[in-house]
Amino acid sequence: MNIGITVYPTYGGSGIVGSELGRELAERGHNVHFISSVLPTRVTELNERVQFHEVEMMTYPLFEHQPYDLALATKMGSVARAEKLDLFHVHYAIPHSISGILARESIKDKRYVPVITTLHGTDITLVGADRSYLPITRYALQQSDGVTAVSKFLKKATIETFDFDEIEVIPNFICPKHYVKLPDSPLRSELAPNGELLLVHVSNFRPVKRAIDCVEIFAKVKMEFPNVRLVMVGDGPERAAVKHRAALLGVDGDTMFVGKKANIAAYLGVSDIFLLPSELESFGLAALEAAACELPVIATRIGGIPEVVNDGESGYLSEVGDIEKMSADTLKLLKNDDQRVAFGRRGRELSVQRYSTRAIIPQYISFYEKVLAKTADERR
Ligand code: GMT
């Protein structure tokens, strides 16, 4: 198949999922065309099977805000015709779905290219549910030729908000070879020079991630278990506030803000416990990546997290903001090596069983085939 993929290229899990899906599809013999404003960060290799088409933005004084959605639709249409695309697969409904639908409609007398929309979370739970975006998001869902959601939770939320239920759940995935424990990596001694245990958090530091709770948990834990450090991976609007809080709590010396990293697996692979105290996660890709690296996960019982983390088996779940419980659970795991290792192993086992590329990529391919069959008349 010739597949056009559109993602947000630099920010967030939806871009990671779309990019890694492209690589996996190319490995299985499909031709993948990424269409976005810049090369997605996780697309590290372009070749005959993986190509990138940049959306060019025209500047004009009249445009106070440049119409990216239109520029994207135009590019999608021209790539579809030039590369004989079989389908568009867009990640994140707003505005990618609408651009895909516009592209499809604008070229359909020459070639009908169905649009598949994958919902990732805030496109539904926050942005799509905002009254100003609700009607257009509902239209995007109704007009897509196929819709998938990354968790059962998100499917349910979409039905409740948009009264739209033609959604197939295809969960996020990890490549078990890329996400592994790395006990001998030199990065471990760099981050924990005195043999400390390592707590780690990975996010885009937006308020919804509650990254500040990580330093609150860390400060409590450190009072009882001093031989521990905290690694904060990523960057975003809350980073300065989190740093400030760490200093106020007197734990800034042992909190390492390492910024955005291309290779998240390197940091997860050398750490011991993963913290994800988010207010909302429709899936929690970072928790899956951590579990695959054998890290027990301390997280909140929200959204799709319980589909990824088995409470009391591969981690512990708490109510949002329950710092006391999250600290106590972290301490339990820090103090008990056997339990920590057992939780980590169980997390990896569950992740590979349920969410490996081997289990999930074929689900996307058969969904594509289903949509192509459903639209056979239009494509004739
Ligand atoms: O950051 C966002 O809010 C959007 C999106 C993204 O691009 O990271 O996040 C969502 O998609 C991820 C990948 O499917 C999920 O793992 C995240 O849980 C989800 N974020 C939220 O629901 C807040």
GROMACS .gro file of C-alpha atoms and ligand atoms in nm:
model
  403
    1MET     CA    1   0.000   0.000   0.000
    2ASN     CA    2   0.102   0.365  -0.047
    3ILE     CA    3   0.018   0.539   0.277
    4GLY     CA    4   0.023   0.911   0.358
    5ILE     CA    5   0.079   0.979   0.728
    6THR     CA    6   0.025   1.316   0.895
    7VAL     CA    7   0.130   1.387   1.253
    8TYR     CA    8   0.230   1.673   1.479
    9PRO     CA    9   0.600   1.639   1.409
   10THR     CA   10   0.773   1.771   1.718
   11TYR     CA   11   0.546   1.747   2.018
   12GLY     CA   12   0.368   1.466   2.198
   13GLY     CA   13   0.297   1.097   2.189
   14SER     CA   14   0.067   1.109   1.885
   15GLY     CA   15   0.365   1.213   1.670
   16ILE     CA   16   0.572   0.929   1.814
   17VAL     CA   17   0.299   0.674   1.743
   18GLY     CA   18   0.241   0.797   1.385
   19SER     CA   19   0.614   0.807   1.310
   20GLU     CA   20   0.688   0.464   1.453
   21LEU     CA   21   0.386   0.320   1.276
   22GLY     CA   22   0.531   0.454   0.948
   23ARG     CA   23   0.864   0.285   1.013
   24GLU     CA   24   0.695  -0.044   1.100
   25LEU     CA   25   0.476  -0.032   0.788
   26ALA     CA   26   0.780   0.035   0.569
   27GLU     CA   27   0.958  -0.263   0.728
   28ARG     CA   28   0.659  -0.471   0.621
   29GLY     CA   29   0.692  -0.360   0.258
   30HIS     CA   30   0.454  -0.061   0.242
   31ASN     CA   31   0.549   0.283   0.106
   32VAL     CA   32   0.507   0.558   0.360
   33HIS     CA   33   0.483   0.930   0.284
   34PHE     CA   34   0.502   1.161   0.585
   35ILE     CA   35   0.326   1.490   0.514
   36SER     CA   36   0.386   1.755   0.780
   37SER     CA   37   0.543   2.094   0.851
   38VAL     CA   38   0.885   1.953   0.945
   39LEU     CA   39   1.037   1.606   0.950
   40PRO     CA   40   0.884   1.428   1.253
   41THR     CA   41   1.148   1.392   1.525
   42ARG     CA   42   1.114   1.015   1.546
   43VAL     CA   43   1.161   0.968   1.170
   44THR     CA   44   1.534   0.914   1.171
   45GLU     CA   45   1.579   0.752   0.832
   46LEU     CA   46   1.439   0.841   0.492
   47ASN     CA   47   1.474   0.594   0.208
   48GLU     CA   48   1.284   0.462  -0.090
   49ARG     CA   49   1.004   0.333   0.131
   50VAL     CA   50   0.993   0.624   0.376
   51GLN     CA   51   0.964   0.971   0.225
   52PHE     CA   52   0.894   1.313   0.367
   53HIS     CA   53   0.689   1.590   0.204
   54GLU     CA   54   0.714   1.929   0.368
   55VAL     CA   55   0.405   2.147   0.393
   56GLU     CA   56   0.512   2.485   0.258
   57MET     CA   57   0.359   2.789   0.420
   58MET     CA   58   0.315   3.103   0.218
   59THR     CA   59   0.351   3.425   0.415
   60TYR     CA   60   0.134   3.721   0.327
   61PRO     CA   61   0.074   4.032   0.537
   62LEU     CA   62  -0.303   3.980   0.527
   63PHE     CA   63  -0.269   3.644   0.705
   64GLU     CA   64  -0.255   3.733   1.071
   65HIS     CA   65  -0.255   3.356   1.135
   66GLN     CA   66  -0.117   3.143   0.857
   67PRO     CA   67  -0.376   2.891   0.732
   68TYR     CA   68  -0.176   2.574   0.803
   69ASP     CA   69  -0.480   2.347   0.767
   70LEU     CA   70  -0.529   2.468   0.408
   71ALA     CA   71  -0.160   2.441   0.322
   72LEU     CA   72  -0.163   2.087   0.464
   73ALA     CA   73  -0.477   1.994   0.266
   74THR     CA   74  -0.317   2.125  -0.052
   75LYS     CA   75   0.001   1.928   0.008
   76MET     CA   76  -0.192   1.612   0.097
   77GLY     CA   77  -0.387   1.639  -0.226
   78SER     CA   78  -0.080   1.689  -0.444
   79VAL     CA   79   0.119   1.411  -0.275
   80ALA     CA   80  -0.179   1.176  -0.307
   81ARG     CA   81  -0.194   1.231  -0.681
   82ALA     CA   82   0.182   1.228  -0.745
   83GLU     CA   83   0.253   0.924  -0.529
   84LYS     CA   84  -0.072   0.739  -0.600
   85LEU     CA   85  -0.159   0.718  -0.233
   86ASP     CA   86  -0.410   0.452  -0.132
   87LEU     CA   87  -0.507   0.625   0.190
   88PHE     CA   88  -0.437   0.909   0.429
   89HIS     CA   89  -0.378   0.818   0.792
   90VAL     CA   90  -0.393   1.125   1.014
   91HIS     CA   91  -0.300   1.129   1.380
   92TYR     CA   92  -0.491   1.373   1.601
   93ALA     CA   93  -0.825   1.497   1.473
   94ILE     CA   94  -0.767   1.870   1.487
   95PRO     CA   95  -0.692   1.995   1.226
   96HIS     CA   96  -0.542   1.691   1.051
   97SER     CA   97  -0.873   1.515   0.989
   98ILE     CA   98  -1.029   1.824   0.840
   99SER     CA   99  -0.727   1.880   0.615
  100GLY     CA  100  -0.745   1.516   0.504
  101ILE     CA  101  -1.115   1.543   0.426
  102LEU     CA  102  -1.056   1.864   0.229
  103ALA     CA  103  -0.774   1.697   0.036
  104ARG     CA  104  -0.989   1.391  -0.036
  105GLU     CA  105  -1.280   1.602  -0.159
  106SER     CA  106  -1.062   1.832  -0.370
  107ILE     CA  107  -0.913   1.547  -0.575
  108LYS     CA  108  -1.188   1.286  -0.567
  109ASP     CA  109  -1.283   1.324  -0.932
  110LYS     CA  110  -0.929   1.202  -1.014
  111ARG     CA  111  -0.862   0.967  -0.726
  112TYR     CA  112  -1.058   0.882  -0.409
  113VAL     CA  113  -0.816   0.861  -0.117
  114PRO     CA  114  -0.991   0.754   0.204
  115VAL     CA  115  -0.909   0.929   0.531
  116ILE     CA  116  -0.839   0.732   0.848
  117THR     CA  117  -0.832   0.933   1.168
  118THR     CA  118  -0.661   0.808   1.482
  119LEU     CA  119  -0.777   0.980   1.799
  120HIS     CA  120  -0.511   1.023   2.065
  121GLY     CA  121  -0.679   1.197   2.353
  122THR     CA  122  -0.685   1.569   2.396
  123ASP     CA  123  -0.823   1.604   2.043
  124ILE     CA  124  -1.139   1.459   2.203
  125THR     CA  125  -1.117   1.515   2.578
  126LEU     CA  126  -0.998   1.877   2.577
  127VAL     CA  127  -0.984   2.040   2.239
  128GLY     CA  128  -1.266   1.855   2.070
  129ALA     CA  129  -1.499   1.893   2.367
  130ASP     CA  130  -1.448   2.270   2.380
  131ARG     CA  131  -1.769   2.415   2.246
  132SER     CA  132  -1.589   2.611   1.977
  133TYR     CA  133  -1.429   2.298   1.828
  134LEU     CA  134  -1.702   2.046   1.901
  135PRO     CA  135  -1.908   2.072   1.580
  136ILE     CA  136  -1.606   2.061   1.349
  137THR     CA  137  -1.457   1.765   1.537
  138ARG     CA  138  -1.788   1.576   1.514
  139TYR     CA  139  -1.792   1.651   1.141
  140ALA     CA  140  -1.433   1.523   1.110
  141LEU     CA  141  -1.532   1.196   1.277
  142GLN     CA  142  -1.845   1.153   1.064
  143GLN     CA  143  -1.665   1.233   0.740
  144SER     CA  144  -1.358   1.015   0.803
  145ASP     CA  145  -1.368   0.682   0.620
  146GLY     CA  146  -1.241   0.508   0.933
  147VAL     CA  147  -1.173   0.614   1.291
  148THR     CA  148  -0.952   0.445   1.549
  149ALA     CA  149  -0.887   0.534   1.913
  150VAL     CA  150  -0.582   0.442   2.118
  151SER     CA  151  -0.774   0.302   2.418
  152LYS     CA  152  -1.112   0.169   2.528
  153PHE     CA  153  -1.135   0.472   2.753
  154LEU     CA  154  -1.098   0.709   2.458
  155LYS     CA  155  -1.358   0.525   2.253
  156LYS     CA  156  -1.603   0.559   2.541
  157ALA     CA  157  -1.518   0.929   2.586
  158THR     CA  158  -1.572   0.989   2.214
  159ILE     CA  159  -1.911   0.817   2.220
  160GLU     CA  160  -2.015   1.023   2.522
  161THR     CA  161  -1.897   1.359   2.385
  162PHE     CA  162  -1.979   1.321   2.018
  163ASP     CA  163  -2.245   1.051   2.009
  164PHE     CA  164  -2.028   0.877   1.748
  165ASP     CA  165  -1.943   0.511   1.792
  166GLU     CA  166  -1.796   0.375   1.470
  167ILE     CA  167  -1.454   0.351   1.630
  168GLU     CA  168  -1.207   0.067   1.636
  169VAL     CA  169  -0.973   0.054   1.935
  170ILE     CA  170  -0.616  -0.004   1.821
  171PRO     CA  171  -0.388   0.058   2.117
  172ASN     CA  172  -0.045   0.218   2.110
  173PHE     CA  173   0.254  -0.011   2.081
  174ILE     CA  174   0.624  -0.055   2.156
  175CYS     CA  175   0.897  -0.237   1.975
  176PRO     CA  176   1.024  -0.483   2.241
  177LYS     CA  177   1.375  -0.467   2.093
  178HIS     CA  178   1.402  -0.090   2.136
  179TYR     CA  179   1.264  -0.070   2.490
  180VAL     CA  180   1.481  -0.286   2.718
  181LYS     CA  181   1.654  -0.269   3.053
  182LEU     CA  182   2.013  -0.140   3.015
  183PRO     CA  183   2.181  -0.216   3.349
  184ASP     CA  184   2.535  -0.186   3.212
  185SER     CA  185   2.494   0.144   3.028
  186PRO     CA  186   2.747   0.414   3.135
  187LEU     CA  187   2.451   0.655   3.160
  188ARG     CA  188   2.350   0.476   3.481
  189SER     CA  189   2.671   0.575   3.662
  190GLU     CA  190   2.649   0.925   3.521
  191LEU     CA  191   2.300   0.973   3.666
  192ALA     CA  192   2.360   0.772   3.984
  193PRO     CA  193   2.733   0.815   4.058
  194ASN     CA  194   2.699   0.683   4.414
  195GLY     CA  195   2.485   0.381   4.336
  196GLU     CA  196   2.157   0.566   4.402
  197LEU     CA  197   1.826   0.424   4.280
  198LEU     CA  198   1.664   0.631   4.006
  199LEU     CA  199   1.309   0.761   3.978
  200VAL     CA  200   1.228   0.892   3.630
  201HIS     CA  201   0.952   1.102   3.471
  202VAL     CA  202   0.909   1.169   3.099
  203SER     CA  203   0.663   1.426   2.963
  204ASN     CA  204   0.607   1.748   2.774
  205PHE     CA  205   0.570   1.934   3.107
  206ARG     CA  206   0.222   2.060   3.031
  207PRO     CA  207  -0.008   2.124   3.331
  208VAL     CA  208  -0.207   1.805   3.253
  209LYS     CA  209   0.107   1.599   3.334
  210ARG     CA  210   0.132   1.739   3.690
  211ALA     CA  211   0.511   1.713   3.674
  212ILE     CA  212   0.526   1.916   3.994
  213ASP     CA  213   0.379   1.615   4.179
  214CYS     CA  214   0.695   1.423   4.085
  215VAL     CA  215   0.915   1.653   4.294
  216GLU     CA  216   0.659   1.648   4.577
  217ILE     CA  217   0.671   1.266   4.576
  218PHE     CA  218   1.049   1.269   4.548
  219ALA     CA  219   1.090   1.504   4.846
  220LYS     CA  220   0.875   1.278   5.067
  221VAL     CA  221   1.048   0.962   4.952
  222LYS     CA  222   1.395   1.107   5.005
  223MET     CA  223   1.326   1.178   5.373
  224GLU     CA  224   1.296   0.803   5.437
  225PHE     CA  225   1.515   0.667   5.160
  226PRO     CA  226   1.802   0.912   5.094
  227ASN     CA  227   1.987   0.702   4.838
  228VAL     CA  228   1.765   0.803   4.548
  229ARG     CA  229   1.771   1.059   4.265
  230LEU     CA  230   1.506   1.191   4.026
  231VAL     CA  231   1.553   1.225   3.650
  232MET     CA  232   1.310   1.459   3.471
  233VAL     CA  233   1.315   1.404   3.094
  234GLY     CA  234   1.145   1.646   2.853
  235ASP     CA  235   1.060   2.011   2.836
  236GLY     CA  236   0.753   2.233   2.831
  237PRO     CA  237   0.567   2.519   2.996
  238GLU     CA  238   0.580   2.388   3.357
  239ARG     CA  239   0.950   2.308   3.367
  240ALA     CA  240   1.055   2.634   3.539
  241ALA     CA  241   0.782   2.595   3.803
  242VAL     CA  242   0.884   2.235   3.872
  243LYS     CA  243   1.249   2.340   3.910
  244HIS     CA  244   1.147   2.617   4.146
  245ARG     CA  245   0.942   2.375   4.358
  246ALA     CA  246   1.233   2.129   4.372
  247ALA     CA  247   1.454   2.409   4.506
  248LEU     CA  248   1.194   2.510   4.767
  249LEU     CA  249   1.166   2.149   4.880
  250GLY     CA  250   1.546   2.127   4.901
  251VAL     CA  251   1.574   1.840   4.652
  252ASP     CA  252   1.710   2.034   4.353
  253GLY     CA  253   2.061   1.892   4.408
  254ASP     CA  254   1.935   1.542   4.335
  255THR     CA  255   1.681   1.631   4.066
  256MET     CA  256   1.823   1.623   3.716
  257PHE     CA  257   1.639   1.812   3.443
  258VAL     CA  258   1.793   1.661   3.132
  259GLY     CA  259   1.562   1.830   2.877
  260LYS     CA  260   1.421   1.681   2.558
  261LYS     CA  261   1.592   1.362   2.452
  262ALA     CA  262   1.562   1.182   2.122
  263ASN     CA  263   1.642   0.850   2.282
  264ILE     CA  264   1.399   0.820   2.573
  265ALA     CA  265   1.467   0.445   2.593
  266ALA     CA  266   1.826   0.517   2.704
  267TYR     CA  267   1.696   0.698   3.015
  268LEU     CA  268   1.419   0.451   3.091
  269GLY     CA  269   1.657   0.159   3.045
  270VAL     CA  270   1.885   0.273   3.328
  271SER     CA  271   1.617   0.383   3.577
  272ASP     CA  272   1.428   0.197   3.851
  273ILE     CA  273   1.078   0.341   3.893
  274PHE     CA  274   0.863   0.551   3.658
  275LEU     CA  275   0.641   0.835   3.784
  276LEU     CA  276   0.336   0.949   3.586
  277PRO     CA  277   0.104   1.154   3.811
  278SER     CA  278  -0.102   1.297   3.520
  279GLU     CA  279  -0.445   1.448   3.553
  280LEU     CA  280  -0.545   1.279   3.228
  281GLU     CA  281  -0.391   1.027   2.991
  282SER     CA  282  -0.598   0.865   2.721
  283PHE     CA  283  -0.339   0.593   2.693
  284GLY     CA  284  -0.011   0.684   2.863
  285LEU     CA  285   0.246   0.588   2.602
  286ALA     CA  286   0.531   0.688   2.834
  287ALA     CA  287   0.404   0.438   3.094
  288LEU     CA  288   0.405   0.163   2.832
  289GLU     CA  289   0.759   0.251   2.721
  290ALA     CA  290   0.872   0.245   3.086
  291ALA     CA  291   0.700  -0.085   3.162
  292ALA     CA  292   0.864  -0.241   2.855
  293CYS     CA  293   1.199  -0.137   3.006
  294GLU     CA  294   1.102  -0.327   3.326
  295LEU     CA  295   1.019  -0.022   3.535
  296PRO     CA  296   0.732  -0.045   3.783
  297VAL     CA  297   0.496   0.247   3.718
  298ILE     CA  298   0.355   0.479   3.984
  299ALA     CA  299   0.064   0.654   3.813
  300THR     CA  300  -0.285   0.792   3.850
  301ARG     CA  301  -0.599   0.584   3.800
  302ILE     CA  302  -0.731   0.790   3.510
  303GLY     CA  303  -0.821   0.753   3.144
  304GLY     CA  304  -0.645   0.467   2.969
  305ILE     CA  305  -0.377   0.413   3.237
  306PRO     CA  306  -0.550   0.108   3.393
  307GLU     CA  307  -0.538  -0.052   3.046
  308VAL     CA  308  -0.158  -0.018   3.052
  309VAL     CA  309  -0.063  -0.063   3.419
  310ASN     CA  310  -0.198  -0.349   3.631
  311ASP     CA  311  -0.244  -0.206   3.981
  312GLY     CA  312  -0.054  -0.417   4.235
  313GLU     CA  313   0.112  -0.624   3.963
  314SER     CA  314   0.320  -0.397   3.739
  315GLY     CA  315   0.282  -0.076   3.937
  316TYR     CA  316   0.052   0.113   4.170
  317LEU     CA  317  -0.233   0.348   4.080
  318SER     CA  318  -0.368   0.636   4.290
  319GLU     CA  319  -0.619   0.915   4.272
  320VAL     CA  320  -0.498   1.235   4.102
  321GLY     CA  321  -0.297   1.446   4.347
  322ASP     CA  322  -0.269   1.177   4.616
  323ILE     CA  323   0.097   1.251   4.687
  324GLU     CA  324   0.084   1.057   5.018
  325LYS     CA  325  -0.014   0.729   4.852
  326MET     CA  326   0.215   0.773   4.553
  327SER     CA  327   0.509   0.842   4.787
  328ALA     CA  328   0.423   0.542   5.008
  329ASP     CA  329   0.397   0.314   4.702
  330THR     CA  330   0.728   0.442   4.565
  331LEU     CA  331   0.895   0.381   4.902
  332LYS     CA  332   0.754   0.029   4.917
  333LEU     CA  333   0.916  -0.050   4.584
  334LEU     CA  334   1.244   0.124   4.664
  335LYS     CA  335   1.283  -0.070   4.988
  336ASN     CA  336   1.195  -0.409   4.845
  337ASP     CA  337   1.433  -0.507   4.564
  338ASP     CA  338   1.257  -0.838   4.494
  339GLN     CA  339   0.917  -0.677   4.458
  340ARG     CA  340   1.055  -0.397   4.241
  341VAL     CA  341   1.221  -0.646   4.008
  342ALA     CA  342   0.912  -0.869   4.000
  343PHE     CA  343   0.683  -0.573   3.915
  344GLY     CA  344   0.927  -0.467   3.644
  345ARG     CA  345   0.937  -0.813   3.489
  346ARG     CA  346   0.559  -0.841   3.499
  347GLY     CA  347   0.528  -0.498   3.334
  348ARG     CA  348   0.752  -0.604   3.049
  349GLU     CA  349   0.565  -0.934   3.011
  350LEU     CA  350   0.226  -0.757   2.993
  351SER     CA  351   0.354  -0.486   2.756
  352VAL     CA  352   0.500  -0.734   2.512
  353GLN     CA  353   0.194  -0.960   2.528
  354ARG     CA  354  -0.060  -0.684   2.477
  355TYR     CA  355   0.117  -0.398   2.301
  356SER     CA  356   0.413  -0.522   2.098
  357THR     CA  357   0.452  -0.414   1.736
  358ARG     CA  358   0.393  -0.776   1.642
  359ALA     CA  359   0.049  -0.766   1.807
  360ILE     CA  360  -0.059  -0.416   1.700
  361ILE     CA  361   0.078  -0.334   1.353
  362PRO     CA  362  -0.125  -0.612   1.185
  363GLN     CA  363  -0.437  -0.456   1.341
  364TYR     CA  364  -0.364  -0.130   1.156
  365ILE     CA  365  -0.299  -0.314   0.831
  366SER     CA  366  -0.626  -0.506   0.851
  367PHE     CA  367  -0.810  -0.185   0.941
  368TYR     CA  368  -0.663  -0.021   0.627
  369GLU     CA  369  -0.780  -0.320   0.422
  370LYS     CA  370  -1.126  -0.294   0.574
  371VAL     CA  371  -1.151   0.077   0.487
  372LEU     CA  372  -1.023   0.015   0.133
  373ALA     CA  373  -1.285  -0.257   0.086
  374LYS     CA  374  -1.558  -0.030   0.227
  375THR     CA  375  -1.464   0.251  -0.014
  376ALA     CA  376  -1.410   0.028  -0.319
  377ASP     CA  377  -1.699   0.191  -0.508
  378GLU     CA  378  -1.575   0.546  -0.457
  379ARG     CA  379  -1.223   0.441  -0.556
  380ARG     CA  380  -1.329   0.280  -0.883
  381GMT     O1  381  -0.021   1.577   2.446
  381GMT     C1  382  -0.140   1.566   2.417
  381GMT     O2  383  -0.228   1.609   2.484
  381GMT     C2  384  -0.180   1.502   2.291
  381GMT     C3  385  -0.133   1.365   2.269
  381GMT     C4  386   0.008   1.367   2.221
  381GMT     O3  387   0.029   1.403   2.107
  381GMT     O4  388   0.092   1.330   2.302
  381GMT     O5  389  -0.136   1.285   2.388
  381GMT     C5  390  -0.223   1.183   2.385
  381GMT     O6  391  -0.173   1.084   2.294
  381GMT     C6  392  -0.074   0.995   2.344
  381GMT     C7  393  -0.038   0.898   2.232
  381GMT     O7  394  -0.149   0.824   2.191
  381GMT     C8  395  -0.127   0.924   2.468
  381GMT     O8  396  -0.030   0.832   2.516
  381GMT     C9  397  -0.156   1.028   2.576
  381GMT     O9  398  -0.211   0.964   2.688
  381GMT    C10  399  -0.255   1.130   2.525
  381GMT     N1  400  -0.257   1.244   2.620
  381GMT    C11  401  -0.366   1.275   2.690
  381GMT    O10  402  -0.471   1.214   2.679
  381GMT    C12  403  -0.350   1.389   2.783
   0.00000   0.00000   0.00000
